[in-house]
Tab-separated table of C-alpha atoms (C1' of nucleotides) in Angstrom:
chain	number	residue	atom	x	y	z
A	1	UNK	CA	-5.077	17.295	-66.534
A	2	UNK	CA	-6.179	20.913	-66.266
A	3	UNK	CA	-4.923	24.331	-65.482
A	4	UNK	CA	-3.728	24.497	-61.847
A	5	UNK	CA	-4.946	27.102	-59.401
A	6	UNK	CA	-2.616	30.014	-58.951
A	7	UNK	CA	-3.663	31.022	-55.454
A	8	UNK	CA	-2.807	29.739	-51.993
A	9	UNK	CA	-6.122	28.387	-50.729
A	10	UNK	CA	-5.225	28.922	-47.093
A	11	UNK	CA	-4.225	32.532	-47.637
A	12	UNK	CA	-7.421	33.223	-49.546
A	13	UNK	CA	-9.551	31.673	-46.806
A	14	UNK	CA	-7.676	33.772	-44.248
A	15	UNK	CA	-8.393	36.918	-46.253
A	16	UNK	CA	-12.083	36.049	-46.566
A	17	UNK	CA	-12.244	35.411	-42.846
A	18	UNK	CA	-10.624	38.722	-41.968
A	19	UNK	CA	-12.982	40.765	-44.120
A	20	UNK	CA	-16.167	39.114	-42.844
A	21	UNK	CA	-14.822	39.192	-39.297
A	22	UNK	CA	-14.239	42.917	-39.471
A	23	UNK	CA	-17.211	44.078	-41.504
A	24	UNK	CA	-19.911	41.427	-41.131
A	25	UNK	CA	-21.825	39.828	-43.987
A	26	UNK	CA	-24.074	42.577	-45.295
A	27	UNK	CA	-21.514	45.369	-45.083
A	28	UNK	CA	-18.998	43.313	-47.082
A	29	UNK	CA	-19.161	43.687	-50.857
A	30	UNK	CA	-17.781	41.260	-53.408
A	31	UNK	CA	-15.356	44.040	-54.320
A	32	UNK	CA	-14.060	44.023	-50.726
A	33	UNK	CA	-13.382	40.305	-51.087
A	34	UNK	CA	-11.711	40.809	-54.460
A	35	UNK	CA	-9.452	43.461	-52.954
A	36	UNK	CA	-8.591	41.367	-49.898
A	37	UNK	CA	-7.931	38.090	-51.669
A	38	UNK	CA	-6.291	39.387	-54.833
A	39	UNK	CA	-8.546	37.084	-56.833
A	40	UNK	CA	-11.003	38.341	-59.399
A	41	UNK	CA	-14.714	37.897	-58.947
A	42	UNK	CA	-15.000	35.088	-61.457
A	43	UNK	CA	-12.279	33.113	-59.690
A	44	UNK	CA	-13.958	33.485	-56.326
A	45	UNK	CA	-17.264	32.289	-57.730
A	46	UNK	CA	-15.567	29.467	-59.598
A	47	UNK	CA	-13.595	28.246	-56.632
A	48	UNK	CA	-16.052	28.652	-53.768
A	49	UNK	CA	-19.498	29.748	-54.948
A	50	UNK	CA	-21.591	32.796	-54.208
A	51	UNK	CA	-21.261	35.346	-51.417
A	52	UNK	CA	-23.072	33.165	-48.913
A	53	UNK	CA	-20.774	30.248	-49.685
A	54	UNK	CA	-17.778	32.505	-49.204
A	55	UNK	CA	-19.137	33.456	-45.805
A	56	UNK	CA	-19.479	29.800	-44.864
A	57	UNK	CA	-15.877	29.240	-45.925
A	58	UNK	CA	-14.810	32.136	-43.691
A	59	UNK	CA	-16.862	30.800	-40.787
A	60	UNK	CA	-15.414	27.320	-41.159
A	61	UNK	CA	-11.899	28.723	-41.357
A	62	UNK	CA	-12.510	30.721	-38.188
A	63	UNK	CA	-13.652	27.549	-36.488
A	64	UNK	CA	-10.614	25.575	-37.622
A	65	UNK	CA	-8.093	28.233	-36.645
A	66	UNK	CA	-9.138	30.687	-33.915
A	67	UNK	CA	-11.737	28.547	-32.139
A	68	UNK	CA	-9.506	25.489	-32.322
A	69	UNK	CA	-6.748	27.578	-30.774
A	70	UNK	CA	-9.016	28.308	-27.830
A	71	UNK	CA	-9.992	24.675	-27.508
A	72	UNK	CA	-6.349	23.600	-27.569
A	73	UNK	CA	-5.639	26.122	-24.861
A	74	UNK	CA	-8.364	24.587	-22.708
A	75	UNK	CA	-6.982	21.107	-23.221
A	76	UNK	CA	-3.471	21.633	-21.906
A	77	UNK	CA	-2.136	21.036	-18.418
A	78	UNK	CA	-2.871	23.224	-15.427
A	79	UNK	CA	-5.890	24.363	-13.406
A	80	UNK	CA	-9.107	25.090	-15.269
A	81	UNK	CA	-9.383	28.545	-13.712
A	82	UNK	CA	-6.127	29.624	-15.333
A	83	UNK	CA	-7.096	28.347	-18.772
A	84	UNK	CA	-10.476	30.026	-18.666
A	85	UNK	CA	-8.935	33.234	-17.360
A	86	UNK	CA	-6.691	33.153	-20.415
A	87	UNK	CA	-9.760	32.855	-22.621
A	88	UNK	CA	-11.155	36.077	-21.195
A	89	UNK	CA	-7.790	37.793	-21.235
A	90	UNK	CA	-7.572	37.176	-24.974
A	91	UNK	CA	-10.751	39.240	-25.322
A	92	UNK	CA	-9.278	42.058	-23.258
A	93	UNK	CA	-6.054	41.906	-25.267
A	94	UNK	CA	-7.900	41.986	-28.589
A	95	UNK	CA	-9.953	44.944	-27.410
A	96	UNK	CA	-6.875	46.786	-26.197
A	97	UNK	CA	-5.073	46.133	-29.471
A	98	UNK	CA	-8.147	47.158	-31.488
A	99	UNK	CA	-8.123	43.794	-33.264
A	100	UNK	CA	-11.479	43.831	-35.080
A	101	UNK	CA	-12.795	45.845	-32.143
A	102	UNK	CA	-12.258	42.895	-29.838
A	103	UNK	CA	-15.022	41.065	-31.621
A	104	UNK	CA	-15.303	37.414	-32.530
A	105	UNK	CA	-16.651	36.075	-35.818
A	106	UNK	CA	-18.643	33.368	-34.050
A	107	UNK	CA	-20.409	35.973	-31.949
A	108	UNK	CA	-20.965	38.257	-34.942
A	109	UNK	CA	-22.387	35.387	-36.971
A	110	UNK	CA	-24.724	34.452	-34.128
A	111	UNK	CA	-26.161	37.939	-34.035
A	112	UNK	CA	-26.222	38.850	-37.724
A	113	UNK	CA	-26.638	35.640	-39.674
A	114	UNK	CA	-27.852	32.763	-37.515
A	115	UNK	CA	-31.400	34.157	-37.255
A	116	UNK	CA	-31.788	34.367	-41.029
A	117	UNK	CA	-29.670	31.481	-42.322
A	118	UNK	CA	-30.263	27.912	-41.181
A	119	UNK	CA	-26.854	26.767	-42.352
A	120	UNK	CA	-25.083	29.489	-40.379
A	121	UNK	CA	-27.227	28.675	-37.392
A	122	UNK	CA	-26.216	25.024	-37.603
A	123	UNK	CA	-22.564	25.841	-37.920
A	124	UNK	CA	-22.625	28.357	-35.093
A	125	UNK	CA	-24.495	25.988	-32.772
A	126	UNK	CA	-22.036	23.204	-33.492
A	127	UNK	CA	-19.074	25.456	-32.778
A	128	UNK	CA	-20.588	26.744	-29.542
A	129	UNK	CA	-21.244	23.153	-28.506
A	130	UNK	CA	-17.676	22.139	-29.259
A	131	UNK	CA	-16.346	25.069	-27.269
A	132	UNK	CA	-18.637	24.261	-24.385
A	133	UNK	CA	-17.521	20.643	-24.304
A	134	UNK	CA	-13.900	21.787	-24.168
A	135	UNK	CA	-14.681	24.009	-21.202
A	136	UNK	CA	-16.625	21.184	-19.601
A	137	UNK	CA	-13.697	18.829	-20.004
A	138	UNK	CA	-11.329	21.381	-18.533
A	139	UNK	CA	-13.369	21.763	-15.353
A	140	UNK	CA	-14.813	18.255	-15.409
A	141	UNK	CA	-12.800	16.717	-12.636
A	142	UNK	CA	-13.074	19.734	-10.381
A	143	UNK	CA	-16.799	20.180	-10.029
A	144	UNK	CA	-19.904	18.047	-10.249
A	145	UNK	CA	-21.883	20.564	-12.238
A	146	UNK	CA	-19.472	20.879	-15.120
A	147	UNK	CA	-22.141	20.887	-17.807
A	148	UNK	CA	-24.129	23.700	-16.271
A	149	UNK	CA	-21.091	25.766	-15.417
A	150	UNK	CA	-19.555	25.371	-18.869
A	151	UNK	CA	-22.678	26.788	-20.492
A	152	UNK	CA	-22.557	29.697	-18.122
A	153	UNK	CA	-18.912	30.362	-18.958
A	154	UNK	CA	-19.630	30.389	-22.693
A	155	UNK	CA	-22.480	32.805	-22.037
A	156	UNK	CA	-20.225	35.170	-20.098
A	157	UNK	CA	-17.536	34.829	-22.741
A	158	UNK	CA	-19.955	35.894	-25.506
A	159	UNK	CA	-21.142	38.754	-23.342
A	160	UNK	CA	-17.536	39.872	-22.955
A	161	UNK	CA	-17.191	39.936	-26.750
A	162	UNK	CA	-20.253	42.153	-27.036
A	163	UNK	CA	-18.976	44.496	-24.334
A	164	UNK	CA	-15.673	44.755	-26.151
A	165	UNK	CA	-17.371	45.688	-29.400
A	166	UNK	CA	-19.571	48.206	-27.634
A	167	UNK	CA	-16.430	49.944	-26.400
A	168	UNK	CA	-17.349	49.364	-22.754
A	169	UNK	CA	-14.641	49.887	-20.123
A	170	UNK	CA	-12.200	46.972	-20.138
A	171	UNK	CA	-12.523	46.799	-16.375
A	172	UNK	CA	-16.071	45.557	-16.907
A	173	UNK	CA	-14.737	42.560	-18.832
A	174	UNK	CA	-12.081	41.917	-16.242
A	175	UNK	CA	-14.611	42.075	-13.446
A	176	UNK	CA	-16.865	39.694	-15.361
A	177	UNK	CA	-13.960	37.299	-15.807
A	178	UNK	CA	-13.207	37.308	-12.105
A	179	UNK	CA	-16.801	36.824	-11.040
A	180	UNK	CA	-17.241	34.089	-13.605
A	181	UNK	CA	-14.210	32.218	-12.331
A	182	UNK	CA	-15.625	32.092	-8.821
A	183	UNK	CA	-18.283	29.753	-10.178
A	184	UNK	CA	-15.721	27.092	-10.918
A	185	UNK	CA	-14.157	26.545	-7.538
B	1	UNK	CA	-48.572	78.286	-39.889
B	2	UNK	CA	-47.780	75.320	-42.094
B	3	UNK	CA	-49.074	71.972	-43.236
B	4	UNK	CA	-49.345	69.574	-40.275
B	5	UNK	CA	-47.807	66.134	-40.297
B	6	UNK	CA	-50.169	63.354	-41.121
B	7	UNK	CA	-48.367	60.534	-39.327
B	8	UNK	CA	-48.253	59.440	-35.701
B	9	UNK	CA	-44.638	60.043	-34.726
B	10	UNK	CA	-44.651	57.371	-32.062
B	11	UNK	CA	-46.035	54.726	-34.386
B	12	UNK	CA	-43.468	55.600	-37.022
B	13	UNK	CA	-40.628	55.362	-34.534
B	14	UNK	CA	-41.958	52.030	-33.362
B	15	UNK	CA	-42.037	50.743	-36.943
B	16	UNK	CA	-38.466	51.957	-37.560
B	17	UNK	CA	-37.339	50.263	-34.378
B	18	UNK	CA	-38.953	46.957	-35.273
B	19	UNK	CA	-37.359	46.814	-38.713
B	20	UNK	CA	-33.837	47.650	-37.539
B	21	UNK	CA	-34.288	45.384	-34.533
B	22	UNK	CA	-35.194	42.441	-36.730
B	23	UNK	CA	-32.926	42.984	-39.717
B	24	UNK	CA	-30.008	45.082	-38.515
B	25	UNK	CA	-28.715	48.245	-40.197
B	26	UNK	CA	-27.092	47.017	-43.398
B	27	UNK	CA	-29.724	44.441	-44.263
B	28	UNK	CA	-32.471	47.055	-43.955
B	29	UNK	CA	-33.274	49.016	-47.107
B	30	UNK	CA	-35.033	52.343	-47.299
B	31	UNK	CA	-37.818	50.464	-49.057
B	32	UNK	CA	-38.197	48.238	-45.992
B	33	UNK	CA	-38.645	51.365	-43.883
B	34	UNK	CA	-41.115	52.827	-46.360
B	35	UNK	CA	-43.155	49.613	-46.256
B	36	UNK	CA	-43.070	49.395	-42.455
B	37	UNK	CA	-43.894	53.012	-41.695
B	38	UNK	CA	-46.325	53.699	-44.504
B	39	UNK	CA	-44.484	56.942	-45.184
B	40	UNK	CA	-42.816	57.686	-48.494
B	41	UNK	CA	-39.089	58.082	-48.775
B	42	UNK	CA	-39.230	61.861	-49.083
B	43	UNK	CA	-41.272	62.155	-45.898
B	44	UNK	CA	-38.869	59.990	-43.944
B	45	UNK	CA	-35.917	62.066	-45.100
B	46	UNK	CA	-37.780	65.272	-44.443
B	47	UNK	CA	-38.870	64.323	-40.959
B	48	UNK	CA	-35.815	62.508	-39.631
B	49	UNK	CA	-32.872	62.640	-42.022
B	50	UNK	CA	-30.900	59.941	-43.800
B	51	UNK	CA	-30.752	56.215	-43.080
B	52	UNK	CA	-28.191	56.613	-40.341
B	53	UNK	CA	-30.372	59.192	-38.628
B	54	UNK	CA	-33.326	56.849	-38.867
B	55	UNK	CA	-31.249	54.191	-37.167
B	56	UNK	CA	-30.400	56.581	-34.354
B	57	UNK	CA	-34.100	57.347	-33.946
B	58	UNK	CA	-34.811	53.617	-33.700
B	59	UNK	CA	-32.004	53.137	-31.180
B	60	UNK	CA	-33.222	56.030	-29.054
B	61	UNK	CA	-36.783	54.718	-29.175
B	62	UNK	CA	-35.581	51.295	-28.072
B	63	UNK	CA	-33.795	52.920	-25.163
B	64	UNK	CA	-36.847	54.924	-24.125
B	65	UNK	CA	-39.241	51.981	-24.332
B	66	UNK	CA	-37.763	48.486	-23.961
B	67	UNK	CA	-34.658	49.379	-21.975
B	68	UNK	CA	-36.604	51.739	-19.753
B	69	UNK	CA	-39.068	48.922	-19.140
B	70	UNK	CA	-36.214	46.787	-17.863
B	71	UNK	CA	-34.903	49.590	-15.699
B	72	UNK	CA	-38.314	50.181	-14.217
B	73	UNK	CA	-38.545	46.493	-13.447
B	74	UNK	CA	-35.265	46.672	-11.554
B	75	UNK	CA	-36.446	49.662	-9.554
B	76	UNK	CA	-39.532	48.169	-7.970
B	77	UNK	CA	-39.916	46.481	-4.633
B	78	UNK	CA	-38.636	43.009	-3.826
B	79	UNK	CA	-35.340	41.156	-3.667
B	80	UNK	CA	-32.717	41.934	-6.334
B	81	UNK	CA	-32.384	38.263	-7.247
B	82	UNK	CA	-35.995	38.091	-8.350
B	83	UNK	CA	-35.827	41.240	-10.439
B	84	UNK	CA	-32.673	40.115	-12.202
B	85	UNK	CA	-34.095	36.643	-12.730
B	86	UNK	CA	-37.023	38.330	-14.469
B	87	UNK	CA	-34.591	40.142	-16.728
B	88	UNK	CA	-33.166	36.835	-17.900
B	89	UNK	CA	-36.543	35.213	-18.126
B	90	UNK	CA	-37.626	37.897	-20.557
B	91	UNK	CA	-34.810	36.715	-22.843
B	92	UNK	CA	-35.956	33.111	-22.576
B	93	UNK	CA	-39.537	34.142	-23.222
B	94	UNK	CA	-38.580	36.210	-26.267
B	95	UNK	CA	-36.538	33.307	-27.639
B	96	UNK	CA	-39.381	30.866	-27.036
B	97	UNK	CA	-41.864	33.167	-28.724
B	98	UNK	CA	-39.478	33.795	-31.612
B	99	UNK	CA	-39.652	37.545	-30.989
B	100	UNK	CA	-36.889	38.870	-33.218
B	101	UNK	CA	-35.043	35.637	-32.511
B	102	UNK	CA	-34.748	36.582	-28.878
B	103	UNK	CA	-32.354	39.362	-29.803
B	104	UNK	CA	-32.000	42.834	-28.389
B	105	UNK	CA	-31.423	45.957	-30.456
B	106	UNK	CA	-28.843	47.232	-27.958
B	107	UNK	CA	-26.838	44.039	-28.337
B	108	UNK	CA	-27.213	44.050	-32.127
B	109	UNK	CA	-26.099	47.684	-32.339
B	110	UNK	CA	-23.076	46.927	-30.159
B	111	UNK	CA	-21.931	44.205	-32.504
B	112	UNK	CA	-22.854	45.672	-35.887
B	113	UNK	CA	-22.669	49.429	-35.572
B	114	UNK	CA	-20.725	50.564	-32.504
B	115	UNK	CA	-17.348	49.578	-34.005
B	116	UNK	CA	-17.909	51.676	-37.127
B	117	UNK	CA	-20.041	54.576	-35.880
B	118	UNK	CA	-18.916	56.804	-33.045
B	119	UNK	CA	-22.408	58.135	-32.413
B	120	UNK	CA	-23.864	54.644	-32.090
B	121	UNK	CA	-20.982	53.691	-29.833
B	122	UNK	CA	-21.692	56.684	-27.604
B	123	UNK	CA	-25.392	55.885	-27.429
B	124	UNK	CA	-24.829	52.201	-26.772
B	125	UNK	CA	-22.274	52.891	-24.051
B	126	UNK	CA	-24.595	55.341	-22.346
B	127	UNK	CA	-27.481	52.851	-22.405
B	128	UNK	CA	-25.327	50.040	-21.061
B	129	UNK	CA	-24.131	52.344	-18.305
B	130	UNK	CA	-27.684	53.299	-17.414
B	131	UNK	CA	-28.727	49.679	-17.306
B	132	UNK	CA	-25.732	48.796	-15.166
B	133	UNK	CA	-26.504	51.555	-12.684
B	134	UNK	CA	-30.063	50.266	-12.372
B	135	UNK	CA	-28.758	46.780	-11.604
B	136	UNK	CA	-26.262	48.264	-9.190
B	137	UNK	CA	-28.983	50.147	-7.371
B	138	UNK	CA	-31.116	47.024	-7.187
B	139	UNK	CA	-28.399	45.011	-5.469
B	140	UNK	CA	-26.709	47.988	-3.816
B	141	UNK	CA	-27.847	47.378	-0.273
B	142	UNK	CA	-27.271	43.653	-0.374
B	143	UNK	CA	-23.607	43.420	-1.304
B	144	UNK	CA	-20.509	45.521	-0.937
B	145	UNK	CA	-19.289	44.851	-4.474
B	146	UNK	CA	-22.355	46.091	-6.255
B	147	UNK	CA	-20.434	47.893	-8.991
B	148	UNK	CA	-18.377	44.887	-9.964
B	149	UNK	CA	-21.264	42.478	-9.805
B	150	UNK	CA	-23.574	44.734	-11.814
B	151	UNK	CA	-21.076	44.822	-14.670
B	152	UNK	CA	-20.865	41.061	-14.551
B	153	UNK	CA	-24.638	40.723	-14.682
B	154	UNK	CA	-24.846	42.986	-17.744
B	155	UNK	CA	-22.155	40.887	-19.361
B	156	UNK	CA	-24.047	37.663	-18.734
B	157	UNK	CA	-27.268	39.281	-19.901
B	158	UNK	CA	-25.695	40.267	-23.242
B	159	UNK	CA	-24.236	36.775	-23.575
B	160	UNK	CA	-27.723	35.346	-23.064
B	161	UNK	CA	-29.005	37.536	-25.905
B	162	UNK	CA	-26.288	36.181	-28.196
B	163	UNK	CA	-27.056	32.587	-27.217
B	164	UNK	CA	-30.729	33.192	-27.964
B	165	UNK	CA	-29.941	34.532	-31.413
B	166	UNK	CA	-27.598	31.634	-32.101
B	167	UNK	CA	-30.452	29.271	-31.408
B	168	UNK	CA	-28.641	27.634	-28.496
B	169	UNK	CA	-30.642	25.420	-26.116
B	170	UNK	CA	-32.775	27.563	-23.814
B	171	UNK	CA	-31.526	25.517	-20.894
B	172	UNK	CA	-28.129	27.111	-21.457
B	173	UNK	CA	-29.634	30.533	-20.815
B	174	UNK	CA	-31.511	29.304	-17.796
B	175	UNK	CA	-28.378	27.712	-16.365
B	176	UNK	CA	-26.495	30.946	-16.975
B	177	UNK	CA	-29.210	32.888	-15.175
B	178	UNK	CA	-29.027	30.611	-12.146
B	179	UNK	CA	-25.242	30.658	-11.927
B	180	UNK	CA	-25.235	34.394	-12.388
B	181	UNK	CA	-27.680	34.911	-9.549
B	182	UNK	CA	-25.442	33.025	-7.123
B	183	UNK	CA	-23.010	35.921	-7.457
B	184	UNK	CA	-25.432	38.290	-5.800
B	185	UNK	CA	-26.152	36.661	-2.525
C	1	DT	C1'	-58.540	86.061	-49.737
C	2	DT	C1'	-53.781	85.902	-49.860
C	3	DA	C1'	-48.969	85.101	-48.655
C	4	DG	C1'	-45.925	82.193	-46.327
C	5	DT	C1'	-44.548	77.757	-44.540
C	6	DT	C1'	-44.127	73.018	-44.314
C	7	DA	C1'	-45.648	68.047	-45.619
C	8	DT	C1'	-46.482	64.840	-49.123
C	9	DT	C1'	-45.776	62.736	-53.426
C	10	DG	C1'	-43.599	60.053	-57.035
C	11	DA	C1'	-40.538	60.434	-60.629
C	12	DC	C1'	-35.817	60.519	-61.066
C	13	DC	C1'	-30.520	60.076	-60.330
C	14	DG	C1'	-25.829	58.106	-60.305
C	15	DA	C1'	-23.541	54.588	-57.911
C	16	DT	C1'	-23.133	50.198	-56.385
C	17	DT	C1'	-24.836	45.570	-55.816
C	18	DA	C1'	-24.352	40.353	-56.607
C	19	DG	C1'	-23.752	37.559	-60.199
C	20	DT	C1'	-22.711	35.820	-65.372
C	21	DC	C1'	-20.183	34.608	-69.368
C	22	DA	C1'	-17.411	34.098	-73.526
C	23	DA	C1'	-12.667	34.411	-74.516
C	24	DT	C1'	-8.225	33.148	-73.323
C	25	DA	C1'	-4.507	30.775	-70.735
C	26	DA	C1'	-2.184	26.961	-68.537
C	27	DC	C1'	-1.822	22.703	-67.635
C	28	DT	C1'	-1.668	17.019	-68.645
C	29	DA	C1'	-2.651	12.612	-70.672
C	30	DA	C1'	-2.415	10.378	-74.831
D	1	DT	C1'	1.545	17.836	-81.126
D	2	DT	C1'	-3.052	17.624	-79.930
D	3	DA	C1'	-7.354	17.102	-77.416
D	4	DG	C1'	-9.503	17.734	-73.158
D	5	DT	C1'	-10.023	20.127	-68.797
D	6	DT	C1'	-10.040	23.725	-65.691
D	7	DA	C1'	-8.478	28.587	-64.081
D	8	DT	C1'	-8.257	33.326	-65.027
D	9	DT	C1'	-9.819	37.489	-66.907
D	10	DG	C1'	-12.582	41.629	-67.484
D	11	DA	C1'	-16.457	43.272	-69.683
D	12	DC	C1'	-21.203	42.937	-68.998
D	13	DT	C1'	-26.080	42.834	-66.885
D	14	DA	C1'	-30.319	43.669	-64.402
D	15	DA	C1'	-31.668	45.043	-60.085
D	16	DT	C1'	-31.316	47.563	-56.162
D	17	DC	C1'	-29.114	50.918	-53.340
D	18	DG	C1'	-29.429	55.579	-50.721
D	19	DG	C1'	-30.699	59.973	-51.744
D	20	DT	C1'	-32.755	64.339	-54.323
D	21	DC	C1'	-36.145	67.445	-56.063
D	22	DA	C1'	-39.811	70.052	-58.278
D	23	DA	C1'	-44.679	69.985	-58.093
D	24	DT	C1'	-48.550	69.920	-55.346
D	25	DA	C1'	-51.307	69.944	-51.059
D	26	DA	C1'	-52.663	71.488	-46.506
D	27	DC	C1'	-52.419	74.358	-43.178
D	28	DT	C1'	-52.315	79.449	-40.533
D	29	DA	C1'	-51.441	84.258	-39.702
D	30	DA	C1'	-52.510	88.542	-41.513
DNA sequence: TTAGTTATTGACCGATTAGTCAATAACTAA
DNA sequence: TTAGTTATTGACTAATCGGTCAATAACTAA
């Protein structure tokens, strides 16, 4: 029918995600995306759209991979406290390893883009909601205030991401995790 | 001795702060700063330095005004729980009023600039530390784990700022405030 | 009045920005 | 083989970016 695409869509989306995750929207140039994906500018525009559309693709991919990973983690067997502790420990681990400065694309997008882009705001709110519901489900049977507590846990989680990016002492994140977990039992 | 400056330094710093606070570093152009301050580009460079230096000026001004305001609030008379509740309520109020989307320049700088600018990281870490010590002092006489709890409160506070910017339901911030306060008493 | 110093001004610079497009290539259905 | 469709390519554009600078203005000490 027509000429087939030569690139692996998943790999390209992953590359887009990594660049925006590390540098943010404004600090990322189309050339950065060209370098990271291996595609030329025209191909990127042809396949996905303009820079904003590429950002949305990256955001969606982050949701479907990293966020989903977290949600899956929360859904498994075992006590809620352990699962949620793991969530925080992944922040500490990322910070220790220097993985994108321990930051999270969802958090970055909330701060940089959500206030100036309705579509990003919608996407970010939906993802936060999904994550909250997963936390709520995890602790649901253990406390009567699951909805309130889950929101609080998401809040502390996002705060931990900011602390990591700020280069705050990791002990601060660990302490926050521990204090946060006391709210469950 | 020489020609005197024609601008009010404090007003100019305030204007710089507002622009960077609202738009972030990368999304702010020199033209934005020219428009906001009323100074021409040459004057800005002459008086403060390049764009990065202007950002540092804005960050410092934020620290000396808004952050200091918060610290002063924590230092007054009354129970720690009330003071800290006020801290969170100021986030809710800012979000409700649409003041820079309820965001905080310290939080924004942590996410956008700290990972890529050592000087910003140093400044941000120092400010966070100062804020934490103020919280610690406020709750110091009421609990034996003041240091740990203060870090946790800062964490939740930053998370609340992210939630506000994401456009999350204000109830989520209020719930987080209430849960957080239970950790004090 | 003059010499020295600094502030202000606006034109100017090269580099980079996001985005476009016509030419070509690679495929398939007929 | 051919006609139709889409992907790839790289040159191209207009606008904007951060930053510089020589000319001029405003002041003070001598």
